[in-house]
Short mmCIF file of C-alpha atoms and ligand atoms in Angstrom, two decimals:
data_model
loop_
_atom_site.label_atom_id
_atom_site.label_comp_id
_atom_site.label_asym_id
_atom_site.label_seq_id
_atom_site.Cartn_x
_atom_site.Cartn_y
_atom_site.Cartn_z
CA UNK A 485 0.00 0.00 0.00
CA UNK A 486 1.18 3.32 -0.35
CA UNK A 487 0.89 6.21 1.81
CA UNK A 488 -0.99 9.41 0.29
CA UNK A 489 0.08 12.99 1.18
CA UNK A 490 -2.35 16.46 1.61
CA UNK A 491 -0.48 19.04 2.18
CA UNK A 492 -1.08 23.39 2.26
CA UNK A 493 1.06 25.17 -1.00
CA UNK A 494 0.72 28.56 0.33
CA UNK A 495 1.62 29.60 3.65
CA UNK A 496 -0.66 27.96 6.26
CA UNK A 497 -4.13 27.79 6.97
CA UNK A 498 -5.44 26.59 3.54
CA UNK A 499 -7.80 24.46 5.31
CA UNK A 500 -6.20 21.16 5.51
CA UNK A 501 -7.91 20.07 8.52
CA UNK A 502 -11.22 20.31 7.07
CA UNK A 503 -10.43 18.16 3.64
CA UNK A 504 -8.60 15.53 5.77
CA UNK A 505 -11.28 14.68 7.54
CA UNK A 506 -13.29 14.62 4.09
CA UNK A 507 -11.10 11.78 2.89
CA UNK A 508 -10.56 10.01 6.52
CA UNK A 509 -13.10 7.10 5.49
CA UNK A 510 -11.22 6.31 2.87
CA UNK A 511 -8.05 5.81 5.44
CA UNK A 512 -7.15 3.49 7.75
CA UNK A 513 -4.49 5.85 9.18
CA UNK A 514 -4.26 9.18 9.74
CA UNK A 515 -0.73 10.84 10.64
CA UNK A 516 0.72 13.91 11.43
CA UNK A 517 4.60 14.12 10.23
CA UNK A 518 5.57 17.79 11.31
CA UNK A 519 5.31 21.14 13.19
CA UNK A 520 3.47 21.24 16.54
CA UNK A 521 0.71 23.49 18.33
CA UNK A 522 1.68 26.22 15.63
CA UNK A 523 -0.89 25.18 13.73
CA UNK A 524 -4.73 25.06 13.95
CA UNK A 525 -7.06 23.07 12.10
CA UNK A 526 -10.49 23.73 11.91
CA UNK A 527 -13.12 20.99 11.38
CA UNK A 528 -16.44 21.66 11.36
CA UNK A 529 -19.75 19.85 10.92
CA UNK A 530 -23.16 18.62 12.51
CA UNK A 531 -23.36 22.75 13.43
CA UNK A 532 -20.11 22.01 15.72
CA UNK A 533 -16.64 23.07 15.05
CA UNK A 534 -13.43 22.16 16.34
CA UNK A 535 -9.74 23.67 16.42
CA UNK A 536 -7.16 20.89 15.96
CA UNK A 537 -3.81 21.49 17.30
CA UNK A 538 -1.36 18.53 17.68
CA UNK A 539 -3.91 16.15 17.23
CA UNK A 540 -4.55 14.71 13.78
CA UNK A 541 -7.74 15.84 12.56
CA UNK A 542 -8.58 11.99 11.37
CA UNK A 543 -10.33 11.20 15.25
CA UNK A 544 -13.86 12.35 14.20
CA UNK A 545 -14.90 9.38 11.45
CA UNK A 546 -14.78 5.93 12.17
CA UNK A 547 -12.20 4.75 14.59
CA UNK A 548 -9.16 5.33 12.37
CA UNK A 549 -5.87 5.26 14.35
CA UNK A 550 -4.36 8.27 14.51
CA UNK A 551 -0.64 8.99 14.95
CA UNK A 552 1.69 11.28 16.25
CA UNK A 553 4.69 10.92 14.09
CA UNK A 554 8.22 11.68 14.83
CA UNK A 555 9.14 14.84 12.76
CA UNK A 556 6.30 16.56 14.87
CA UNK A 557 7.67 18.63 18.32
CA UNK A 558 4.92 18.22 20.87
CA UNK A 559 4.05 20.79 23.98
CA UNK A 560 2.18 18.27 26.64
CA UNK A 561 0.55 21.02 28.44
CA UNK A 562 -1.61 22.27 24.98
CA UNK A 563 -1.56 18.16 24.04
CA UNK A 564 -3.18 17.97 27.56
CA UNK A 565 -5.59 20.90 27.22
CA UNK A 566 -6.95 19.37 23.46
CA UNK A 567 -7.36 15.94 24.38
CA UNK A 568 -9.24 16.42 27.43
CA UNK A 569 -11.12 18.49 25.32
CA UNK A 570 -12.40 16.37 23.14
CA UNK A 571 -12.22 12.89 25.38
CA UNK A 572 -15.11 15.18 26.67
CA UNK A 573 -16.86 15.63 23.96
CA UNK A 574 -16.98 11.81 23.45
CA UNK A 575 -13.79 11.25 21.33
CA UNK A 576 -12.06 7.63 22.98
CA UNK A 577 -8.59 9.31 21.91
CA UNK A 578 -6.93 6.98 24.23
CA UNK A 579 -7.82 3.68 21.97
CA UNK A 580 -6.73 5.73 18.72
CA UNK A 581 -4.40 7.98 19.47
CA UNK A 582 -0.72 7.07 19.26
CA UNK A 583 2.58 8.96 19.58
CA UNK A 584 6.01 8.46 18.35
CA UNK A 585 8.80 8.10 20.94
CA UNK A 586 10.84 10.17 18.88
CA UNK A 587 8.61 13.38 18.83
CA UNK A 588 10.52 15.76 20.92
CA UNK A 589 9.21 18.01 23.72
CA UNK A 590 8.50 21.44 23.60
CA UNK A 591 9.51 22.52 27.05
CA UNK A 592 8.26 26.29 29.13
CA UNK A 593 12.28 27.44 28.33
CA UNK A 594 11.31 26.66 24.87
CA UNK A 595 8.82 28.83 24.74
CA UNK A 596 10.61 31.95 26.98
CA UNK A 597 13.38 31.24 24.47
CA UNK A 598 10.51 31.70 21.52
CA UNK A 599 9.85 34.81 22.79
CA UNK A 600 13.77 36.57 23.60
CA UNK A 601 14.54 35.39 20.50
CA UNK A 602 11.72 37.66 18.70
CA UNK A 603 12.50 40.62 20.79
CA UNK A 604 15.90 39.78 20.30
CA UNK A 605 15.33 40.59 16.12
CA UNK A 606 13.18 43.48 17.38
CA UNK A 607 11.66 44.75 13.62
CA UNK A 608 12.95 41.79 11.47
CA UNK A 609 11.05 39.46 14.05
CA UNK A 610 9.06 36.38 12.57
CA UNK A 611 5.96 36.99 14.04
CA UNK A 612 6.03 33.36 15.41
CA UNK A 613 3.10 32.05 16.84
CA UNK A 614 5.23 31.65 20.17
CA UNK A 615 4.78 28.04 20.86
CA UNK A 616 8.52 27.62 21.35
CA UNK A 617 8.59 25.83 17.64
CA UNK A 618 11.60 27.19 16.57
CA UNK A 619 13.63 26.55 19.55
CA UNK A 620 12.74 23.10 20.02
CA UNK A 621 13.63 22.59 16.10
CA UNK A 622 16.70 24.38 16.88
CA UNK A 623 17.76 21.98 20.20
CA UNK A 624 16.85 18.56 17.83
CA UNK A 625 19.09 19.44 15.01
CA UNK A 626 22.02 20.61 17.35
CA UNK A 627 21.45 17.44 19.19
CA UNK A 628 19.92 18.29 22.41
CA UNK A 629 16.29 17.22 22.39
CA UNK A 630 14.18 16.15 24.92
CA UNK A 631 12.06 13.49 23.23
CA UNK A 632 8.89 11.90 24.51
CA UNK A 633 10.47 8.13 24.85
CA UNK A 634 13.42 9.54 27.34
CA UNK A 635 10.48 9.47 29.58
CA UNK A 636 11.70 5.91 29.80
CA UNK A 637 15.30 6.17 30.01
CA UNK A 638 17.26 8.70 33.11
CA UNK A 639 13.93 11.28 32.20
CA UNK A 640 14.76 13.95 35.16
CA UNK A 641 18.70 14.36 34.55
CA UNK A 642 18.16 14.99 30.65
CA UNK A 643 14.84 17.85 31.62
CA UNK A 644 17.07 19.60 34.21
CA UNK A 645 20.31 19.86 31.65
CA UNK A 646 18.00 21.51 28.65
CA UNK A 647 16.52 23.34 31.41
CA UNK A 648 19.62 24.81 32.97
CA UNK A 649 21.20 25.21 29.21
CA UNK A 650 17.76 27.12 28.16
CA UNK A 651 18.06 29.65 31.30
CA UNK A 652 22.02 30.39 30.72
CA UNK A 653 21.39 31.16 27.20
CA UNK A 654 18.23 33.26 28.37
CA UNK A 655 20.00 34.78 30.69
CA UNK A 656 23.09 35.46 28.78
CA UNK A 657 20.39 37.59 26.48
CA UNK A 658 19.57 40.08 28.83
CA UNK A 659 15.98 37.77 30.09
CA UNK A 660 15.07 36.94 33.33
CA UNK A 661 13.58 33.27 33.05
CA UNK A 662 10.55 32.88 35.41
CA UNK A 663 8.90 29.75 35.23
CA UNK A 664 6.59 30.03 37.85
CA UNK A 665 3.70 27.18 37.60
CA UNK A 666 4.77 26.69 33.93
CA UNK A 667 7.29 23.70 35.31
CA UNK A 668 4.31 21.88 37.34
CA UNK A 669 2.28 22.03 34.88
CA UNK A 670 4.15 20.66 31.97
CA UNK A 671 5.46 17.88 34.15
CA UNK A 672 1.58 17.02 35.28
CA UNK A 673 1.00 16.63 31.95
CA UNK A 674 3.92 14.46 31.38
CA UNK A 675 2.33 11.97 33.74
CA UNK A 676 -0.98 12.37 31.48
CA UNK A 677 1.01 11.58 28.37
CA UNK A 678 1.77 8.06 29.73
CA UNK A 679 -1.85 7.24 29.88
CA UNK A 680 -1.24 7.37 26.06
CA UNK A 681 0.33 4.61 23.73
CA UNK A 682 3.94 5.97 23.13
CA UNK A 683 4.95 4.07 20.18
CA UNK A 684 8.06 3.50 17.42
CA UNK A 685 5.65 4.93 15.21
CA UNK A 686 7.92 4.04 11.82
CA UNK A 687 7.82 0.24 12.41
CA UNK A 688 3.72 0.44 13.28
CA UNK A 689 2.86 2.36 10.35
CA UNK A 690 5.39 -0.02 8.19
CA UNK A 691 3.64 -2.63 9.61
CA UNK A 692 0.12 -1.36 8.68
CA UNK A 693 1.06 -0.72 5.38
CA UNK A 694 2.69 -4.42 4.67
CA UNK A 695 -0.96 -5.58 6.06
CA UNK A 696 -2.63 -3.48 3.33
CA UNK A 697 -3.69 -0.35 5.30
CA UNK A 698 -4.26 2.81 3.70
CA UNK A 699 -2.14 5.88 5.06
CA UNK A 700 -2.96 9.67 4.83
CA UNK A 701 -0.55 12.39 6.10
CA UNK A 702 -1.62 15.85 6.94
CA UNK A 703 0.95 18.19 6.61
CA UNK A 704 1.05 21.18 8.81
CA UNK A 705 1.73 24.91 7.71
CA UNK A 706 2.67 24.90 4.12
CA UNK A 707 5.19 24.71 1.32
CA UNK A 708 6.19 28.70 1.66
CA UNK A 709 7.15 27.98 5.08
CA UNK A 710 9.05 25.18 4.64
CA UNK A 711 12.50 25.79 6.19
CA UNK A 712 14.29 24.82 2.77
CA UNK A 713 12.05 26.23 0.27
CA UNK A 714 10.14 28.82 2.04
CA UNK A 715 10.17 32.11 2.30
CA UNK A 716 13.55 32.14 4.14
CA UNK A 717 14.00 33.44 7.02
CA UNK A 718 10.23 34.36 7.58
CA UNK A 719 9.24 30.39 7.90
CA UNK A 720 8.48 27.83 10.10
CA UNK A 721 11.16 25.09 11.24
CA UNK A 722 10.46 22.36 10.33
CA UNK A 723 10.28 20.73 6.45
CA UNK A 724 6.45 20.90 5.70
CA UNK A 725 6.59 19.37 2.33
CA UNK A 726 6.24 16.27 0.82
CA UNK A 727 9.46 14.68 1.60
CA UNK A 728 8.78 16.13 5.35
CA UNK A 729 6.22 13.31 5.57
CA UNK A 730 9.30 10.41 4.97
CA UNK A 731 11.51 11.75 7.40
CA UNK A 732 9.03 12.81 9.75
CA UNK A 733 6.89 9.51 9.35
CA UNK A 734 9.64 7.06 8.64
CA UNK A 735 8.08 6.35 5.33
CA UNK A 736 10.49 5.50 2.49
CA UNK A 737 10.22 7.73 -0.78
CA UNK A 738 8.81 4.97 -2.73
CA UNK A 739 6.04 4.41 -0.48
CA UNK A 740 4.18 7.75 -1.04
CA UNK A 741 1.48 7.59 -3.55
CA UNK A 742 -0.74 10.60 -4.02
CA UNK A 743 0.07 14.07 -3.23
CA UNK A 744 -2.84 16.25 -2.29
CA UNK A 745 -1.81 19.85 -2.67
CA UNK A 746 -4.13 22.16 -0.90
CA UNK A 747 -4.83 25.75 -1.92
CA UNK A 748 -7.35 29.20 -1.42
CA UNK A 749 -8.62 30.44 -4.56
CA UNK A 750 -7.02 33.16 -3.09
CA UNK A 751 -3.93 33.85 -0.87
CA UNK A 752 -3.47 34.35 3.13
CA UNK A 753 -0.21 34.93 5.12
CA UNK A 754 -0.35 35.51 8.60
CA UNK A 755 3.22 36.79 10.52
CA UNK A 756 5.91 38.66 8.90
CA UNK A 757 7.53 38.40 5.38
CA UNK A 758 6.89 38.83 1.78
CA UNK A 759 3.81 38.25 0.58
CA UNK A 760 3.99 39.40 -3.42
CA UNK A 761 0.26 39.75 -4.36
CA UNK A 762 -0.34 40.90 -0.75
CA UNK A 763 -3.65 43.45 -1.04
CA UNK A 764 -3.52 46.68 1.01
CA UNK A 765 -6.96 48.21 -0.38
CA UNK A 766 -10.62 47.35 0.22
CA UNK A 767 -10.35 44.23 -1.81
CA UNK A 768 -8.20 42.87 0.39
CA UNK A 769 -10.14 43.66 3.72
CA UNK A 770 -13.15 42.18 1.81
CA UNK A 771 -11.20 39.01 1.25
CA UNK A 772 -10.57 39.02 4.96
CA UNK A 773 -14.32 39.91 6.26
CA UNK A 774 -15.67 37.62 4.02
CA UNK A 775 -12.83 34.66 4.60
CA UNK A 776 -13.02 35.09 8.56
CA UNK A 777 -9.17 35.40 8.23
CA UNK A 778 -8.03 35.13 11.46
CA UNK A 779 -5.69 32.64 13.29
CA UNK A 780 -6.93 29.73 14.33
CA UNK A 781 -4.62 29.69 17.41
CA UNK A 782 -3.71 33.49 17.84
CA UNK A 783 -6.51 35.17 16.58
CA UNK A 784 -4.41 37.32 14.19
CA UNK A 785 -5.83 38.95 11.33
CA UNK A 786 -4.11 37.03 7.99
CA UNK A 787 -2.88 39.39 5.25
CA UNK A 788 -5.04 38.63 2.42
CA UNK A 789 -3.97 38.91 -1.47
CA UNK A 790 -4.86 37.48 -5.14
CA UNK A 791 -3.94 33.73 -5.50
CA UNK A 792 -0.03 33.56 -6.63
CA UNK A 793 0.44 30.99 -9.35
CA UNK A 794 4.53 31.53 -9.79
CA UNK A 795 4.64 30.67 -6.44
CA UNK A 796 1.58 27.47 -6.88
CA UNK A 797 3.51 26.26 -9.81
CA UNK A 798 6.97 26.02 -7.35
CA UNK A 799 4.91 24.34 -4.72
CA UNK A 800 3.52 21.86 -6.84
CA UNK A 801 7.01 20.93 -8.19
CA UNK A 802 8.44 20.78 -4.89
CA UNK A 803 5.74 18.56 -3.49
CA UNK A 804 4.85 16.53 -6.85
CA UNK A 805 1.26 17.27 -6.10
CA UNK A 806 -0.65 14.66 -8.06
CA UNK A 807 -3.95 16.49 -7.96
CA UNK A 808 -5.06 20.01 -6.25
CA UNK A 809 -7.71 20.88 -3.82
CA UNK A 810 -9.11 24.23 -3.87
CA UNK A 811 -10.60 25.77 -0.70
CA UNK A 812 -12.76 28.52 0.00
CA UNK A 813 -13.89 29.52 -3.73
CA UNK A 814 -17.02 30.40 -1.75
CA UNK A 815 -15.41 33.91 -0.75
CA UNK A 816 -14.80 35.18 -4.05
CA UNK A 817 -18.49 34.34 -4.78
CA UNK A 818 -19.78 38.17 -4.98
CA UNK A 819 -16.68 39.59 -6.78
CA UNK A 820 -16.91 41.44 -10.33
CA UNK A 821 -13.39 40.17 -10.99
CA UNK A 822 -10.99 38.29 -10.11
CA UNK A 823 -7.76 38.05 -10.73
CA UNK A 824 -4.66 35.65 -10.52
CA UNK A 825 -0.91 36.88 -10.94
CA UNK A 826 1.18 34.88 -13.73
CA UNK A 827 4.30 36.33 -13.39
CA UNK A 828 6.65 38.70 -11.66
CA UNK A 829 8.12 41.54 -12.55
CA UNK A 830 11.27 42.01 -10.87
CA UNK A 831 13.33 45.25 -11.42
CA UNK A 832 12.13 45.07 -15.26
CA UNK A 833 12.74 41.50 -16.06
CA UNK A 834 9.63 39.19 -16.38
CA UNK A 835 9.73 35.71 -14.34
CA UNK A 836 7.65 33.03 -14.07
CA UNK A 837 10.44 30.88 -11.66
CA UNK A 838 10.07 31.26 -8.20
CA UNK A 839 12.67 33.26 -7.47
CA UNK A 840 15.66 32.99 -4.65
CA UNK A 841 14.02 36.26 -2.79
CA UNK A 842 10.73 37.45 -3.34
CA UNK A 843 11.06 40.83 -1.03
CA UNK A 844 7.64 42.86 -2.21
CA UNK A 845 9.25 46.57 -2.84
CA UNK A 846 11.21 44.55 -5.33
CA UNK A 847 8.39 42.77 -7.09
CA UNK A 848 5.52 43.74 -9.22
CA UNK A 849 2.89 41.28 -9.79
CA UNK A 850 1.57 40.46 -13.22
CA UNK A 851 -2.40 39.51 -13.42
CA UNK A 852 -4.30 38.27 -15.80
CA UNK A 853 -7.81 39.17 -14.60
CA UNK A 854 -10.76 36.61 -15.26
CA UNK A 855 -14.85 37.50 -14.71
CA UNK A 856 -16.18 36.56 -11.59
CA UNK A 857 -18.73 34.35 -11.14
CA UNK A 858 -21.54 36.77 -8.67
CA UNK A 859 -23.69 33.32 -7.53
CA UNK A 860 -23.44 32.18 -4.24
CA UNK A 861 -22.12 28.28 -4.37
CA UNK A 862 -22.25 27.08 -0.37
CA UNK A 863 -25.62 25.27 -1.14
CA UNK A 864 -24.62 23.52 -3.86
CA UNK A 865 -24.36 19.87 -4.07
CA UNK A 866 -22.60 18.75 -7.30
CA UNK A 867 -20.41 20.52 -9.97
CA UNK A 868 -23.12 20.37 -12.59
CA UNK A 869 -24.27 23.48 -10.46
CA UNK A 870 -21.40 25.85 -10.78
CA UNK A 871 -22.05 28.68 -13.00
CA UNK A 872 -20.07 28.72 -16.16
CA UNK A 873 -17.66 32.18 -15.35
CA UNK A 874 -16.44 29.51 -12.42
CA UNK A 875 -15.90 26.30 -14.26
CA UNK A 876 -14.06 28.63 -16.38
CA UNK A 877 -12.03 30.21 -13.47
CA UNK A 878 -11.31 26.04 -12.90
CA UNK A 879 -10.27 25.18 -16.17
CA UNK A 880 -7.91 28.10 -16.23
CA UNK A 881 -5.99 27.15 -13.28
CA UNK A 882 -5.83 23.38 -14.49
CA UNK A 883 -3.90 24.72 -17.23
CA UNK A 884 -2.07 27.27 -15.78
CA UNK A 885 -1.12 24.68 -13.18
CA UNK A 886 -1.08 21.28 -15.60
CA UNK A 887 -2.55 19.64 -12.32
CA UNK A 888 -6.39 18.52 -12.16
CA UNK A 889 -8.42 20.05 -9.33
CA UNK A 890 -10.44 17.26 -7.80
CA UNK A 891 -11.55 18.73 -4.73
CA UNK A 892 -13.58 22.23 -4.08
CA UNK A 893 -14.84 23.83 -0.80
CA UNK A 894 -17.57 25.66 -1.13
CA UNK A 895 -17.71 26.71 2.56
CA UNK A 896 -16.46 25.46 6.26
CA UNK A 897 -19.08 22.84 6.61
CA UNK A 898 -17.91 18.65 6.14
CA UNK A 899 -21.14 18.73 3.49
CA UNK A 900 -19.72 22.06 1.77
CA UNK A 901 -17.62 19.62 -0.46
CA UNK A 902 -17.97 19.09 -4.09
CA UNK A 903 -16.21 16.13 -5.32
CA UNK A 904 -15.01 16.10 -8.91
CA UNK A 905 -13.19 13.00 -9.55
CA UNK A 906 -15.47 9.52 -9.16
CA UNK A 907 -12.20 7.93 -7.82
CA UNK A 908 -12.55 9.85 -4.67
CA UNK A 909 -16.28 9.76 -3.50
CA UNK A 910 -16.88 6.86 -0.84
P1 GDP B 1751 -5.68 24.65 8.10
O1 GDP B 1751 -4.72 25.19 9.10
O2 GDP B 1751 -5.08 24.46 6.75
O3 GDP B 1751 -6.41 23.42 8.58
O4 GDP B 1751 -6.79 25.79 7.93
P2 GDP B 1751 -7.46 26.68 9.11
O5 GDP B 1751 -8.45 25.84 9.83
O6 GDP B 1751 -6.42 27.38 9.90
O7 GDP B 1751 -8.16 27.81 8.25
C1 GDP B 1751 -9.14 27.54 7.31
C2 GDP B 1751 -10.41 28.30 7.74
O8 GDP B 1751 -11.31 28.34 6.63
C3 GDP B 1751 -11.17 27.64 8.85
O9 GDP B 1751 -11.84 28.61 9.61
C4 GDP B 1751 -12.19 26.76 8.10
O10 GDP B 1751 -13.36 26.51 8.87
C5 GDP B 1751 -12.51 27.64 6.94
N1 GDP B 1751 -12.84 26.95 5.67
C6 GDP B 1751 -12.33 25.78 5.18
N2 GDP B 1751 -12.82 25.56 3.94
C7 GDP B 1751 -13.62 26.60 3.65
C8 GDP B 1751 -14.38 26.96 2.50
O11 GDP B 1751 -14.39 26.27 1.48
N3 GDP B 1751 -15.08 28.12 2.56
C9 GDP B 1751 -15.08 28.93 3.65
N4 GDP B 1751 -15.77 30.04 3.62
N5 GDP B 1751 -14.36 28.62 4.76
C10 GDP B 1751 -13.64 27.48 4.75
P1 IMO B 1752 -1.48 25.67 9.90
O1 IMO B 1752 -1.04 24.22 10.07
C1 IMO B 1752 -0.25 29.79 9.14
C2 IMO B 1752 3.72 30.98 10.63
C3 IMO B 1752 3.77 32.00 11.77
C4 IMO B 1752 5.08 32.68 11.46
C5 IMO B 1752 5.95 31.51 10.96
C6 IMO B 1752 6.85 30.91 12.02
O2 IMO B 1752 -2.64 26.03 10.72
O3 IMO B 1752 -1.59 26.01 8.46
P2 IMO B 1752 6.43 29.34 14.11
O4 IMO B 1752 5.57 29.53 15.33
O5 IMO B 1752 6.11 28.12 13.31
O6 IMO B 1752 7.90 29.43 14.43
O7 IMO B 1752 6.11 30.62 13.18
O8 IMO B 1752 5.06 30.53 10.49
N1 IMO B 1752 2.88 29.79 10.90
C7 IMO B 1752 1.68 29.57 10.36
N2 IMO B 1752 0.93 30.33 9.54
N3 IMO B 1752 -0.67 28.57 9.50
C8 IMO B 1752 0.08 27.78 10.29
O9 IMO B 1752 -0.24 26.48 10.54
C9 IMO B 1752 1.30 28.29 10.80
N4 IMO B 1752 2.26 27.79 11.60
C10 IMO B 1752 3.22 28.71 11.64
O10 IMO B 1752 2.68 32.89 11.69
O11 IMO B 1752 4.92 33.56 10.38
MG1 MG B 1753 -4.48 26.82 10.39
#
């Protein structure tokens, strides 16, 4: 069996929890291979919505395990707060749920170190979402981690060295590292973790697929924060494309079959950095009132813009996106125009590459502008529906983007789904 990949090509918040748990019956597995409590994946259906974290959002179908691989960094305290969370609302995450061994901790220094480092950059910060992501990255490449399974082997002696090294280097940047409760708490919920199946989640989900179970992954983020490919510096840290899911699952390369790539019919960014069709006017406000953008986790308004297809095309080749999802078309529903940017025009030379840099004073945008569609599609039920100024919206992108979209949201809702390719309705 092979293991199938959905994954965001913009930068975050394309709505990948929602379509995962569209195609979750037609899993056995569901797995998360990267990031941590950054991001926040909203589900919503039978008039109830949920915000998914750390948890994969494959728990609300039909008894699918669910796993915790290793490339993701975990925080136990907000692991703690989510799963009790929804083991109220009826969820038996316990008999579902398991985690790697190798997922390392985010500890409280992590996240005081989060923080000093962003006041540290004072107007070049990141504009993290201050989960303590980046230093936790930061202590498992440089070989210092804290990972769940030491919970098993001399725990205590390996929490108090990262500790003491997190509050030197804190210190030795001008902080003053209080913990306070912070400490109690994230060892309480230590203790909770081991009510959990702590697993070596590459030989399980090996296993599973030599017995003929179907995987998906659900990436977290998206391909213009990927630490590699991203916009560097302003990205996350961790490798949130396809090949993320291998080393973060311990899948091998030639085990990954299709590549869901996930994508607005617009753009969002939230946090600092370029942003290249980035709207400053009314449009983009519009975009933003009508889209609800605002962080799942922090609550921050997202910077809204006109969907980039230089930068689609680069995440598509990066990935090897096998067939495209495309979320929220619903928004644009009332629009006159609409209009998607081909190229860029950087300091008087035309490119269609994704380029090394893409800072925005540098780059002008280049749009082809397309009629808009002015129906409202969130009650539809089947593509014969969609007026013909939007099938032709579709069909431009499929060529623009040689990739068939198979997949449109038409709104939040599980049911808001229209299904285009016969392969994928069960
Ligand atoms: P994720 O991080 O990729 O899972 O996406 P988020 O949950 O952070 O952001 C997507 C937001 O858009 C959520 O509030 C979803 O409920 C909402 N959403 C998802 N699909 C659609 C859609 O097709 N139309 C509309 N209007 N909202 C959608
Ligand atoms: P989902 O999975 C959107 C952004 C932050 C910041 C940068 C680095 O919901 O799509 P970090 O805390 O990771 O060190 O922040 O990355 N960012 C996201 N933006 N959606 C996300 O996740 C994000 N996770 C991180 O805003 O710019
Ligand atoms: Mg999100």
């Amino acid at each position: 069996m092979k293991v199938d990949v959905l994954l965001g090509l913009q930068w975050g918040d394309e709505g990948k929890g929602k379509v995962v748990d569209v195609l979750t019956p037609r899993y056995d597995v569901v797995a998360r291979f990267q990031g941590g409590p950054n991001a926040g994946h909203t589900l919503e259906f039978e008039g109830k919505k949920y915000v998914l974290r750390s948890i994969p959002s494959g728990i609300f179908q039909h008894g699918q395990i669910n796993i915790i691989g290793n490339g993701v960094v975990l925080d136990p305290v907000l692991f703690r707060e989510e799963a009790e969370a929804l083991e109220k609302s009826g969820i038996d995450l316990k008999k579902i749920l398991k985690i790697s061994k190798k997922v390392h901790l985010i500890m409280p220094t992590h996240r005081l170190l989060d923080a000093a480092n962003e006041r540290a950059k004072g107007g070049s910060k990141i504009g993290t979402t201050g989960k303590g992501i980046g230093p936790t990255y930061t202590d498992k490449v440089s070989r210092n981690g804290l990972r769940l399974g030491d919970l098993f082997h001399n725990f205590e002696a390996k929490y108090e060295a990262a500790k003491s090294r997190h509050i030197s280097m804190l210190e030795s940047m001008g902080e003053n590292p209080q913990l306070g409760d912070l400490e109690q708490k994230w060892l309480d919920a230590m203790d909770y973790i081991k009510g959990y199946d702590i697993v070596d989640s590459e030989h399980l989900v090996n296993r599973m697929l030599a017995e003929g179970k179907s995987v998906l992954c659900e990436g977290a983020q998206g391909t213009l924060l990927d630490v590699d490919f991203g916009s560097y510096p302003f990205v996350t840290s961790s490798n949130t494309i396809c090949a993320g899911a291998c080393s973060g699952l311990g899948v091998a390369p030639n085990k990954i079959g299709e590549v869901y790539g996930i994508f607005k019919a617009y753009c969002t960014r939230v946090g600092a950095g370029p942003f290249p069709t980035e709207l400053f006017d009314e449009t983009g406000r519009t975009i933003r009132d009508l889209g609800h953008e605002y962080g799942a986790v922090t609550g921050r308004e997202r910077r809204c813009g006109w969907i980039d297809l230089v930068a689609l095309k680069y995440s598509i080749m990066i990935n090897g996106v096998t067939q495209l999802i495309m979320m929220k078309s619903d928004v644009l529903d009332g629009f006159d125009e609409i209009k998607a940017c081909v190229a860029y025009d950087i300091e008087g030379e035309r490119v269609t590459e994704f380029p090394f840099s893409i800072e925005e004073d540098k780059i002008v945008p280049e749009y082809v502008t397309l009629p808009g569609w002015k129906t409202d599609m969130t009650g539809m039920k089947s593509e014969d529906e969609f007026p013909e100024a939007f099938k032709n919206y579709i069909s431009f992108l499929e060529k623009e983007l040689a990739t068939p979209i198979t997949i449109v949201s038409i709104g939040p809702d599980r049911e808001q789904t229209i299904v285009r390719d016969s392969k994928l309705t069960k």
